[in-house]
mmCIF file of C-alpha atoms and ligand atoms in Angstrom:
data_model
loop_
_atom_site.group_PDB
_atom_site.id
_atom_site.type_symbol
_atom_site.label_atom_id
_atom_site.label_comp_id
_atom_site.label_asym_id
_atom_site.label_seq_id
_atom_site.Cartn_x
_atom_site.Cartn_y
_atom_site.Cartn_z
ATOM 1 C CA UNK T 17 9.819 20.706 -15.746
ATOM 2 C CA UNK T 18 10.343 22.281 -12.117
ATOM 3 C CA UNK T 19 7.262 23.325 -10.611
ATOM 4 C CA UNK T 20 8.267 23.164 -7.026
ATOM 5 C CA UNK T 21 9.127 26.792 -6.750
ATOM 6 C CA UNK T 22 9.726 30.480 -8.579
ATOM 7 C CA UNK T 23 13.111 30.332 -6.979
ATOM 8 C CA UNK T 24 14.578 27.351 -8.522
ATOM 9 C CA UNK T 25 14.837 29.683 -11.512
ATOM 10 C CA UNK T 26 18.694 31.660 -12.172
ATOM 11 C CA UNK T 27 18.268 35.372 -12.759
ATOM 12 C CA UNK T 28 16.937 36.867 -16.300
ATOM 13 C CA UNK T 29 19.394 37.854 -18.208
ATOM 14 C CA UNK T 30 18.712 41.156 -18.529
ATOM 15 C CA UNK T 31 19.645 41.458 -14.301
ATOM 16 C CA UNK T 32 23.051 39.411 -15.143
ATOM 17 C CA UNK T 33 24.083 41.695 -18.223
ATOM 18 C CA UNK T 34 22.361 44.831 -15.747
ATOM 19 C CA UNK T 35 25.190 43.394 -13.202
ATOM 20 C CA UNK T 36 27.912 43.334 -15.718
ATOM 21 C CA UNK T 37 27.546 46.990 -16.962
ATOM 22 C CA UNK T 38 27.065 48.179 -13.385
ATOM 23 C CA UNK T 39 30.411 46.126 -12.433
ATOM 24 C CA UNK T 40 32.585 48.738 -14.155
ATOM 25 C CA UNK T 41 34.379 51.373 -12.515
ATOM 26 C CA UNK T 42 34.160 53.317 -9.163
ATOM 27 C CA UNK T 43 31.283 54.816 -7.388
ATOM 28 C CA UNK T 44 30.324 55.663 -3.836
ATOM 29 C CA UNK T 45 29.805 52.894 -1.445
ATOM 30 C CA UNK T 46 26.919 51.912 0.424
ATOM 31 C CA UNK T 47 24.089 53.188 -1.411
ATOM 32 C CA UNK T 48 25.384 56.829 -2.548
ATOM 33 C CA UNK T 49 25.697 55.497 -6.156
ATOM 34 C CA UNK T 50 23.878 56.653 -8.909
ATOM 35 C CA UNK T 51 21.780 53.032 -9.765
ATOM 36 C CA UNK T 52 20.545 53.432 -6.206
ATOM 37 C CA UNK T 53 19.510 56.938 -6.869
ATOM 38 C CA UNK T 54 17.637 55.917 -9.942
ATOM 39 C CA UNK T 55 16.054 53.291 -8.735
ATOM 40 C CA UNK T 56 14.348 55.610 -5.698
ATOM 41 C CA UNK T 57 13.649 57.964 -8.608
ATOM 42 C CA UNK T 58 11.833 54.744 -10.919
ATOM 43 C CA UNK T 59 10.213 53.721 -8.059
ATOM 44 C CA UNK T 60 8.793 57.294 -6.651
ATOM 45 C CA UNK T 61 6.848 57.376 -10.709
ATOM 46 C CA UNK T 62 6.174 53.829 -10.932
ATOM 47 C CA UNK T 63 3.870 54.742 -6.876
ATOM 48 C CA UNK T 64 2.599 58.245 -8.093
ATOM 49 C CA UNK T 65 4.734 59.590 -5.276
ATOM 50 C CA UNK T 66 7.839 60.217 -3.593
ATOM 51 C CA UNK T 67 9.017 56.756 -1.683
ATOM 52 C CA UNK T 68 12.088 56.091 0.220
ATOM 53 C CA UNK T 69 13.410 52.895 -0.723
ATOM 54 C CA UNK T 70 15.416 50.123 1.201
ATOM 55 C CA UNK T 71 16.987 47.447 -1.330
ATOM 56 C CA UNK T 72 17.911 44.047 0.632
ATOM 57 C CA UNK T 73 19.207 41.027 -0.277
ATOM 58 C CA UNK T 74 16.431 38.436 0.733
ATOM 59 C CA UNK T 75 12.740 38.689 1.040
ATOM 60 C CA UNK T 76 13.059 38.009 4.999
ATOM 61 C CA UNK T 77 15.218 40.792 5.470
ATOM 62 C CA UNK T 78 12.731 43.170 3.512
ATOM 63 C CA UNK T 79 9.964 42.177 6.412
ATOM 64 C CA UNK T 80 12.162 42.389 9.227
ATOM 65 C CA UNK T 81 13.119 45.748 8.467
ATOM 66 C CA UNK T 82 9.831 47.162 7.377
ATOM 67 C CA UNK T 83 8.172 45.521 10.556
ATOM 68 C CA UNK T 84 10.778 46.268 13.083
ATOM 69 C CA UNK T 85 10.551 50.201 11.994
ATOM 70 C CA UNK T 86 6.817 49.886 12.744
ATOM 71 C CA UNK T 87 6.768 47.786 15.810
ATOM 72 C CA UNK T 88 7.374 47.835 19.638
ATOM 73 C CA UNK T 89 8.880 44.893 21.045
ATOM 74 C CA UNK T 90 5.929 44.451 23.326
ATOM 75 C CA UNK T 91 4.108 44.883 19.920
ATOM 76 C CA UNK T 92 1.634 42.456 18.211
ATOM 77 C CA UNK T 93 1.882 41.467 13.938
ATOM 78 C CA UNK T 94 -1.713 40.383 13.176
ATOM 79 C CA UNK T 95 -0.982 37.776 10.205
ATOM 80 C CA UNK T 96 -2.576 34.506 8.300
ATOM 81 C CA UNK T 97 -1.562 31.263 9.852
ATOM 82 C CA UNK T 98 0.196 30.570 6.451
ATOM 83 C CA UNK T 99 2.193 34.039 6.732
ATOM 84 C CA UNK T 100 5.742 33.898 5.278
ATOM 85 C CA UNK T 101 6.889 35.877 8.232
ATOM 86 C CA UNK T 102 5.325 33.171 10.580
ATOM 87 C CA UNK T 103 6.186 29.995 9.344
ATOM 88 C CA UNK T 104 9.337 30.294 7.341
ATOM 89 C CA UNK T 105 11.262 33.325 8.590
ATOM 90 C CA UNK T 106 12.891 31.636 11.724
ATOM 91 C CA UNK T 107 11.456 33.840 14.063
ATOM 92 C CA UNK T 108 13.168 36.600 12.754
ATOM 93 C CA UNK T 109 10.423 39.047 12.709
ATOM 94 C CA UNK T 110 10.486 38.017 16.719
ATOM 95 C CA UNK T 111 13.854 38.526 16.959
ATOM 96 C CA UNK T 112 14.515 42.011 15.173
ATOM 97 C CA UNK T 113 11.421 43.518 16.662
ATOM 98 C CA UNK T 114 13.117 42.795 19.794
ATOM 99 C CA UNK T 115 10.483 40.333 20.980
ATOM 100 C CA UNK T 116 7.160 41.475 19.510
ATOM 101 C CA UNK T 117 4.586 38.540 19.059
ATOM 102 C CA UNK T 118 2.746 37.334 15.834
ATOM 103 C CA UNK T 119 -0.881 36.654 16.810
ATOM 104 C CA UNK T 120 -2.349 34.133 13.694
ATOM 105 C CA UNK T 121 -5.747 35.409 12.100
ATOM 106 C CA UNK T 122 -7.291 31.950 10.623
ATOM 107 C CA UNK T 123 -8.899 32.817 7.232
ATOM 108 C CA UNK T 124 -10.083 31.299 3.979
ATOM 109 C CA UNK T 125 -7.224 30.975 1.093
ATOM 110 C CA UNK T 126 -4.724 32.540 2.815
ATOM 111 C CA UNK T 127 -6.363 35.936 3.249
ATOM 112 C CA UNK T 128 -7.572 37.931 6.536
ATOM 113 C CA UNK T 129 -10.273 40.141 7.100
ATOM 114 C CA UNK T 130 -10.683 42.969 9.489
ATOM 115 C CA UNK T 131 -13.616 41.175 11.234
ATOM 116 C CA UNK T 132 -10.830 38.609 11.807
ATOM 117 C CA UNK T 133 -8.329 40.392 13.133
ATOM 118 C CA UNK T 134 -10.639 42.751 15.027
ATOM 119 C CA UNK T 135 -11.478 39.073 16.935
ATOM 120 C CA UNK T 136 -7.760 38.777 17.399
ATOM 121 C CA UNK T 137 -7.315 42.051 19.788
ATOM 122 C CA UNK T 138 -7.770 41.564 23.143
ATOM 123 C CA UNK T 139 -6.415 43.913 26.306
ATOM 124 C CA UNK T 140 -5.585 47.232 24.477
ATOM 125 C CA UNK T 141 -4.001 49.588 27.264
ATOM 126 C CA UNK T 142 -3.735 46.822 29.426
ATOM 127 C CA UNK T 143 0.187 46.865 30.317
ATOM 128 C CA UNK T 144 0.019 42.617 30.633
ATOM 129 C CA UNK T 145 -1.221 42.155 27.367
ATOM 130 C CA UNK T 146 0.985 42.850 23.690
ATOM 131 C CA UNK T 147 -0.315 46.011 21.884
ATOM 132 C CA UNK T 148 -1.652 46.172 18.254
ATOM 133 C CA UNK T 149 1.111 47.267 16.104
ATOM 134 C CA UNK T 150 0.820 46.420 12.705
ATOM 135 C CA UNK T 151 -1.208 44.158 10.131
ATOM 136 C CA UNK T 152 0.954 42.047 7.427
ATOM 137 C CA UNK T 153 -0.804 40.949 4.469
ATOM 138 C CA UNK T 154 0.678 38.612 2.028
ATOM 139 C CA UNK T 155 0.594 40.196 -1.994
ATOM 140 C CA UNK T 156 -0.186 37.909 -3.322
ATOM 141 C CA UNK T 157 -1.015 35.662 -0.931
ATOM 142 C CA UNK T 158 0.717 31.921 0.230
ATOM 143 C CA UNK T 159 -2.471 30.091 -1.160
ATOM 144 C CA UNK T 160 -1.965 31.926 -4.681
ATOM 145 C CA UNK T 161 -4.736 34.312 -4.233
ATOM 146 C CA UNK T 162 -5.065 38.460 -3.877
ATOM 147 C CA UNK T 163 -6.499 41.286 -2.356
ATOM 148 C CA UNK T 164 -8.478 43.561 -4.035
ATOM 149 C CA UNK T 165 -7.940 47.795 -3.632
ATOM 150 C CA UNK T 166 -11.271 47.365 -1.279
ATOM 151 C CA UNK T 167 -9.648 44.521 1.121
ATOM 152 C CA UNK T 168 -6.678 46.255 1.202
ATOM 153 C CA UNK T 169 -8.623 49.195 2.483
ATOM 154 C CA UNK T 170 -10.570 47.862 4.477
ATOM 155 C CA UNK T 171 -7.774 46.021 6.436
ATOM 156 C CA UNK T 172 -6.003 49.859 6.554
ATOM 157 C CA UNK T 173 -8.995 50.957 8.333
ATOM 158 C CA UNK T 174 -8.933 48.375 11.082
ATOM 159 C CA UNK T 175 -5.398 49.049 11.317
ATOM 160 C CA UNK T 176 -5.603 52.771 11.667
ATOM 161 C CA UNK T 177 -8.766 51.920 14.601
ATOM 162 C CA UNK T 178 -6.244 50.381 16.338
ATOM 163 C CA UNK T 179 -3.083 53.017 15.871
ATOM 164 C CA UNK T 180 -1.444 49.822 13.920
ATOM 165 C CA UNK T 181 0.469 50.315 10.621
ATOM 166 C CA UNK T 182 -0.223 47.992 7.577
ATOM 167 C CA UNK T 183 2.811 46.050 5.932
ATOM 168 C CA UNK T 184 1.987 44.033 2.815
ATOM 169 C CA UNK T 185 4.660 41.157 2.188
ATOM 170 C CA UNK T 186 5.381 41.504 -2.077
ATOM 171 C CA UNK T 187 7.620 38.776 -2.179
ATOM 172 C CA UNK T 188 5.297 38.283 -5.391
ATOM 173 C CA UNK T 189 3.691 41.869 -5.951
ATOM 174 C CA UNK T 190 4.572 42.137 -9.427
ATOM 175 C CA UNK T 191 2.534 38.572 -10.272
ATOM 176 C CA UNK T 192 -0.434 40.157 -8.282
ATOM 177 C CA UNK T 193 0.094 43.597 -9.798
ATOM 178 C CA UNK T 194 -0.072 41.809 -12.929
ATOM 179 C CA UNK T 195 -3.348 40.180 -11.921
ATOM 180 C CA UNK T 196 -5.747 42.823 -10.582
ATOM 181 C CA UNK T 197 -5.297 44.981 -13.429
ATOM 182 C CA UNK T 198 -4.866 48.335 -11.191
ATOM 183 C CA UNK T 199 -1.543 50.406 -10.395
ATOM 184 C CA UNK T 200 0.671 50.272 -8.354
ATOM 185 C CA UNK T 201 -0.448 53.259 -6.372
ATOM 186 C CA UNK T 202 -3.791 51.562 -6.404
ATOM 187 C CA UNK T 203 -2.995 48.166 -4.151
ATOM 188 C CA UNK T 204 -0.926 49.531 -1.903
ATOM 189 C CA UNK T 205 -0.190 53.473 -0.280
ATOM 190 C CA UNK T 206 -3.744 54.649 -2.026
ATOM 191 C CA UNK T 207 -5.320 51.954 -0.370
ATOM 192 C CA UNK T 208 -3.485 52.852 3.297
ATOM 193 C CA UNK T 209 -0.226 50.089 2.780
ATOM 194 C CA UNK T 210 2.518 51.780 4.986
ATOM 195 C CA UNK T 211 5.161 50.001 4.134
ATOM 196 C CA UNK T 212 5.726 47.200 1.162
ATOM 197 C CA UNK T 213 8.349 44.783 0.767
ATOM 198 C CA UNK T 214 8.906 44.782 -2.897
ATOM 199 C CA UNK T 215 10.317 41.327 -3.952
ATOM 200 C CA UNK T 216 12.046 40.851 -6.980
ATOM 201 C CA UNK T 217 13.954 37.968 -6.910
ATOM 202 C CA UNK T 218 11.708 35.063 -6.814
ATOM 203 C CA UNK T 219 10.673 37.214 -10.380
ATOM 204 C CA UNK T 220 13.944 37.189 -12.128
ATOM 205 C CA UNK T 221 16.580 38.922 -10.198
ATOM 206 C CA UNK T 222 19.691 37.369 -8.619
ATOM 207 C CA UNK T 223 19.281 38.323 -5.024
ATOM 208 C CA UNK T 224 17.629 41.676 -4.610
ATOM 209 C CA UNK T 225 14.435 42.936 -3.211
ATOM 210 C CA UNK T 226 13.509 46.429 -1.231
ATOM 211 C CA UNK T 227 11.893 47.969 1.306
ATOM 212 C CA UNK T 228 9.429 50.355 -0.749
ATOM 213 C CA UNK T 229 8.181 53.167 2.773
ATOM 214 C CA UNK T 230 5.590 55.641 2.155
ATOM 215 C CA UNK T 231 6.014 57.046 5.447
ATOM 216 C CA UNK T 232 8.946 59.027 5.340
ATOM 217 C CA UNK T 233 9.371 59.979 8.894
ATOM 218 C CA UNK T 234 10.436 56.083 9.701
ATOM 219 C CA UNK T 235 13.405 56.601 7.142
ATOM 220 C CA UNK T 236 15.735 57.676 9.515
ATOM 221 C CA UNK T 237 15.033 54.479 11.674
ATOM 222 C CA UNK T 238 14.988 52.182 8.899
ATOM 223 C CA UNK T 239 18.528 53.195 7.835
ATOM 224 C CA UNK T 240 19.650 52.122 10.875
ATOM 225 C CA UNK T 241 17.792 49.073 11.381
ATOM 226 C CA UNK T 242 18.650 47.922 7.636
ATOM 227 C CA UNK T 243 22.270 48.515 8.632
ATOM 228 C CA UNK T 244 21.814 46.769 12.096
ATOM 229 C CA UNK T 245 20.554 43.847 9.980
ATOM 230 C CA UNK T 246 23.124 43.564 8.139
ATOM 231 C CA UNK T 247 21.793 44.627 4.837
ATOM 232 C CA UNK T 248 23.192 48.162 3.946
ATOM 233 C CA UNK T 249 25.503 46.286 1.225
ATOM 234 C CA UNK T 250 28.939 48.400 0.262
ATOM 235 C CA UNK T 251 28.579 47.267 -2.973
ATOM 236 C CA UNK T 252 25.018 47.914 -2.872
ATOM 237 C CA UNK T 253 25.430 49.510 -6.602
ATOM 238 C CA UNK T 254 25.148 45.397 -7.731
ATOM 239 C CA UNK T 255 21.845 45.023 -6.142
ATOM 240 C CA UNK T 256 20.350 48.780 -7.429
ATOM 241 C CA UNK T 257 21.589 47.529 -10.931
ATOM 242 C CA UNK T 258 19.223 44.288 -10.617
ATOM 243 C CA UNK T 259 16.234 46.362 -9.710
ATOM 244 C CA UNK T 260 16.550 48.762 -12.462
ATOM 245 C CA UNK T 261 17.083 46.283 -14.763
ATOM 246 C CA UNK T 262 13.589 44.478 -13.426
ATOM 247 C CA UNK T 263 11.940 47.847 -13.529
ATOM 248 C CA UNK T 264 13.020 48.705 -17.200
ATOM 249 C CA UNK T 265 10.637 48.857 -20.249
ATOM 250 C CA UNK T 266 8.553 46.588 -17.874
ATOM 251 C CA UNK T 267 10.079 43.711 -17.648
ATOM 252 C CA UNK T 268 9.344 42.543 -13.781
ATOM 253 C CA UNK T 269 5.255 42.872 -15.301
ATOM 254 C CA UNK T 270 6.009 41.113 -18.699
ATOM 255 C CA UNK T 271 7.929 38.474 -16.648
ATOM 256 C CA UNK T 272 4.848 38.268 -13.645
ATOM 257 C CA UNK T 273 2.218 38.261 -16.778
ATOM 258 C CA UNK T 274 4.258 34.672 -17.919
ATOM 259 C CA UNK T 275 4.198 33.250 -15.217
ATOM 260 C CA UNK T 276 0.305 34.241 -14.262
ATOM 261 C CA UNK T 277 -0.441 32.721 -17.710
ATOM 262 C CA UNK T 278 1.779 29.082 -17.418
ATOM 263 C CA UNK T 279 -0.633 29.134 -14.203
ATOM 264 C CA UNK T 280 -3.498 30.069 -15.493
ATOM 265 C CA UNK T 281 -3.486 27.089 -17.964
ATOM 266 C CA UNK T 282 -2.066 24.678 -16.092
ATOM 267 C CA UNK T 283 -5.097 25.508 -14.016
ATOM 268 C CA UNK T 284 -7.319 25.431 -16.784
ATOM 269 C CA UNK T 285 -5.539 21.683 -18.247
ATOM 270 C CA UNK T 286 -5.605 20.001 -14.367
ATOM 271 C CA UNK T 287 -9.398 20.888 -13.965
ATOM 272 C CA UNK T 288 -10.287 19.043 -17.547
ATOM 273 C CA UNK T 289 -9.108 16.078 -15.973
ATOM 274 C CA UNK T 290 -11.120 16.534 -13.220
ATOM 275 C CA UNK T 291 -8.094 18.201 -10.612
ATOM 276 C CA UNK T 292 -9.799 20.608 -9.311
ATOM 277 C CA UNK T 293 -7.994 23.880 -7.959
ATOM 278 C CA UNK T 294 -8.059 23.843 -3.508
ATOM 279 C CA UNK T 295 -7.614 27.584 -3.654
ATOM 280 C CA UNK T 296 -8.482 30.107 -6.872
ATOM 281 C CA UNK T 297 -5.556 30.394 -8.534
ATOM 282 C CA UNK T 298 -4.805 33.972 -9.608
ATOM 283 C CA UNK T 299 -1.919 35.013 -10.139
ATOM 284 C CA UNK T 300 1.453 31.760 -10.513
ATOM 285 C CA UNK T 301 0.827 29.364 -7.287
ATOM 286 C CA UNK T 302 -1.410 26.188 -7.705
ATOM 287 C CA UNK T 303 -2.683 23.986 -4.916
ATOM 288 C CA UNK T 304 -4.749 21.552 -6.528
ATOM 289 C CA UNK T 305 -6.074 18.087 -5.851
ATOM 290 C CA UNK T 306 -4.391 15.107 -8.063
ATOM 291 C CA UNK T 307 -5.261 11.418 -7.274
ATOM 292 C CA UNK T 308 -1.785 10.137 -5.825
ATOM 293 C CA UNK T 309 -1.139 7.347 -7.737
ATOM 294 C CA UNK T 310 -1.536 9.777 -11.039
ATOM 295 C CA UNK T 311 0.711 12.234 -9.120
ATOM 296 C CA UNK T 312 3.551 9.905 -8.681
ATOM 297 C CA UNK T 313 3.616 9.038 -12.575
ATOM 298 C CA UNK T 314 4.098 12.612 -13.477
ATOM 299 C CA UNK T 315 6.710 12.865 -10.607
ATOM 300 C CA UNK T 316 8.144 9.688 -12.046
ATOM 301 C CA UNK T 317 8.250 10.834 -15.523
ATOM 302 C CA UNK T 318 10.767 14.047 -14.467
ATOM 303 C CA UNK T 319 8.005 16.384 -13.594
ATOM 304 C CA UNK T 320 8.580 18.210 -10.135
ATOM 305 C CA UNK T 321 6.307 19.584 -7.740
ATOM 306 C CA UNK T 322 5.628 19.897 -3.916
ATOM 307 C CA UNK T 323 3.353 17.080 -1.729
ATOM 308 C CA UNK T 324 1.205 20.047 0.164
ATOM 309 C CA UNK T 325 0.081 17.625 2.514
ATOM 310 C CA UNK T 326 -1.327 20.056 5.207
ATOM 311 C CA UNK T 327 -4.028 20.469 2.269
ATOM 312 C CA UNK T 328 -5.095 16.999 3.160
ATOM 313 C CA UNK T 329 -5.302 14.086 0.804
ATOM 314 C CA UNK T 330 -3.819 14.427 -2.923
ATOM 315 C CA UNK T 331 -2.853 17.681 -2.612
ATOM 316 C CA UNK T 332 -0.072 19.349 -4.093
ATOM 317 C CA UNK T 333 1.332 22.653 -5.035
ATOM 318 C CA UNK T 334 3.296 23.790 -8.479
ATOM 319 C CA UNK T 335 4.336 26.954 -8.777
ATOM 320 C CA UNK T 336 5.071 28.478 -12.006
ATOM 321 C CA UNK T 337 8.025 31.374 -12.930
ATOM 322 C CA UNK T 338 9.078 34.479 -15.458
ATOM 323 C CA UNK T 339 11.280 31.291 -17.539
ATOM 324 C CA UNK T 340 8.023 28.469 -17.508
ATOM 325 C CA UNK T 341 8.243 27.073 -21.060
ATOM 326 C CA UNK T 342 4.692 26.645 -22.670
ATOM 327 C CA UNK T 343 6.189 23.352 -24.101
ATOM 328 C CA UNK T 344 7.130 22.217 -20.399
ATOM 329 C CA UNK T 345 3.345 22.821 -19.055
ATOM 330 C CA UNK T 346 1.742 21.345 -21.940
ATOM 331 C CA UNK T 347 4.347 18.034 -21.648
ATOM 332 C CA UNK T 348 3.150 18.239 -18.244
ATOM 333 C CA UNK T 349 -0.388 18.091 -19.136
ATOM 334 C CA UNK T 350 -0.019 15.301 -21.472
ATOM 335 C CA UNK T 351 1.577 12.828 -19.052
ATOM 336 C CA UNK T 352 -1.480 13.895 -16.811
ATOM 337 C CA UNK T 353 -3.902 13.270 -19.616
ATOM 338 C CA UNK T 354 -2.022 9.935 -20.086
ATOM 339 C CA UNK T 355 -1.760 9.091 -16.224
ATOM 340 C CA UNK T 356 -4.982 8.137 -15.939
ATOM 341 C CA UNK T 357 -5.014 5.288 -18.575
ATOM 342 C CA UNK T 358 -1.843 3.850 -16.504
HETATM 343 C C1 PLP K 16 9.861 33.813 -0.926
HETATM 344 C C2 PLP K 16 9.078 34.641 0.012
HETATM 345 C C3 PLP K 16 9.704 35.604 0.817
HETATM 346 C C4 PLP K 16 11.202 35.850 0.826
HETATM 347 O O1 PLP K 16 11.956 34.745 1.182
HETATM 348 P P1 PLP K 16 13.550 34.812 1.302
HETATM 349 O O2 PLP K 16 13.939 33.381 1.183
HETATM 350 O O3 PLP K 16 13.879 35.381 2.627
HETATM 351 O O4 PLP K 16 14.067 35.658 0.195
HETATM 352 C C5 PLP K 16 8.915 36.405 1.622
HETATM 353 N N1 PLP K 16 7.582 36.258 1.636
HETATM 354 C C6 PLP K 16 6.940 35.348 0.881
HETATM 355 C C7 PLP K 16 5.458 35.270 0.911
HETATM 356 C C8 PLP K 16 7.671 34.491 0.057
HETATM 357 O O5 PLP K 16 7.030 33.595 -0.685
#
């Protein structure tokens, strides 16, 4: 009855038993393991192409190292206001860029458009002013909501205009993946996506998420910058393990396509009582108006979710996960259906 987040979940427990059978034995250190090895292999079929991958342990470590690789430290990140990177990552992009500056791209459900960021870039060549280095989109987005193939694009166009790369935050890619009903190929490198942080743990794993490049001539760099960062685990066998696991006979899409659905009717049960969605929800985030006083009875009766107050009046957010119980959404439905009686 938790919708405050997809990480107050535990890990599936396919990644713990995935963690167990890994945990046996001895194998080279730091990365020269043979789960690592697979899981660039997995990943290079599951893109349509060779990749070099990066696994981390946290989704803010998977931006800092794709962005630093990309970016100058007298650099500028075009992203949305409501950008992971700039409002909940501790100005560590800042700091491991070595001082590049995020310039905020205002834009409707937590999405930006070239024409937006194209209004962002002033003093190009002009040694007082940052330079355009890089675009970061958010897959799927803060507000809940996705780019298409064509958005993507378009964005990669406007970044290539400008000599910028274009890094797409997946802290949920797989519940967007899920969504738009294309590959993998498809929403990001095909449509010009440099480099993609590939989360998995908000999605079932313990602690494990990677740097996914498709431009293999900032590997080198990225090696060192992952290992500057702190990141290049010893045991990094125990992380490749959890993202095999996640890849295997599908489960990271059969886990996204859960949670999508506990969304989607949530969604579709708040907006027959007249709570109507703030932002389409498409893929497992909600931020939908609920009268406060009805709000506060559900949060009463056990159910938790997040006061999104910057939304404005009655707003709130509930996000749902890869373990949402059908029975726990349609409880939560009920005591919404019987709130307004109270
Ligand atoms: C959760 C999340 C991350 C990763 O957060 P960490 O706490 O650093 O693992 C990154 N981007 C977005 C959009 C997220 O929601």
């Amino acid at each position: 009855m938790d919708f405050r987040s997809d990480n107050v979940t535990g890990a599936h427990p396919k990644i713990i038993e995935a963690i167990g059978r890994a945990n046996a034995g001895q194998v080279g250190s730091y990365g020269a393991d043979p789960w690592s090895e697979r899981v660039e292999a997995r990943l290079g079929e599951i893109f349509e192409r060779p990749v070099q991958v990066f696994p981390v342990l946290t989704g803010s470590a998977a931006n800092v190292v794709a962005l630093s690789s990309f970016v100058p430290p007298w650099g500028a990140i075009y992203c949305h206001p409501e950008a992971h990177i700039n409002v909940d990552e501790c100005g560590a992009p800042e700091l491991f860029t070595g001082g590049a500056k995020l310039v905020c791209v205002p834009g409707e459900h937590g999405k930006i458009t070239p024409a937006g960021v194209e209004g962002k870039i002033h003093g190009e060549g002009f040694v007082h002013s940052v330079q355009p280095a890089a675009i970061s989109i958010t897959q799927a987005s803060e507000c809940g909501t996705l780019y298409t193939p064509d958005e993507v694009a378009a964005l990669a166009a406007c970044a290539r205009a400008h000599k910028m790369a274009l890094h797409m935050d997946g802290a949920r890619f797989a519940n967007a993946l899920a969504a738009l009903g294309c590959t993998p190929a498809e929403i990001t490198w095909k449509a010009g996506v440099d480099v993609l942080s590939f989360g998995a743990t908000k999605n079932g794993c313990l602690a494990a998420e990677a740097v996914v490049l498709f431009r293999p001539e900032k590997a080198e760099e990225m090696a060192f910058r992952r290992k500057r960062g702190g990141h290049l685990l010893s045991k990094m066998r125990l992380v490749s393990a959890q993202l095999e696991a996640y890849l295997a006979n599908d489960l990271w899409l059969d886990n996204a396509r859960h949670a999508n659905a506990m969304a989607a009717r949530l969604a579709e049960g708040l907006a027959a009582e007249g709570c109507q969605p703030i932002h389409p929800v498409q893929a497992n985030e909600l931020f939908v108006r609920i009268p406060k006083a009805r709000a506060e009875r559900l949060q009463a009766a056990g159910f938790k979710f997040y006061d999104w107050e910057a939304l404005g009046k009655d707003a709130w957010r509930l996000v749902t996960a890869f373990d949402t119980r059908a029975a726990d959404v349609e409880a939560f439905l009920k005591a919404l259906r019987e709130s307004a009686a109270a």
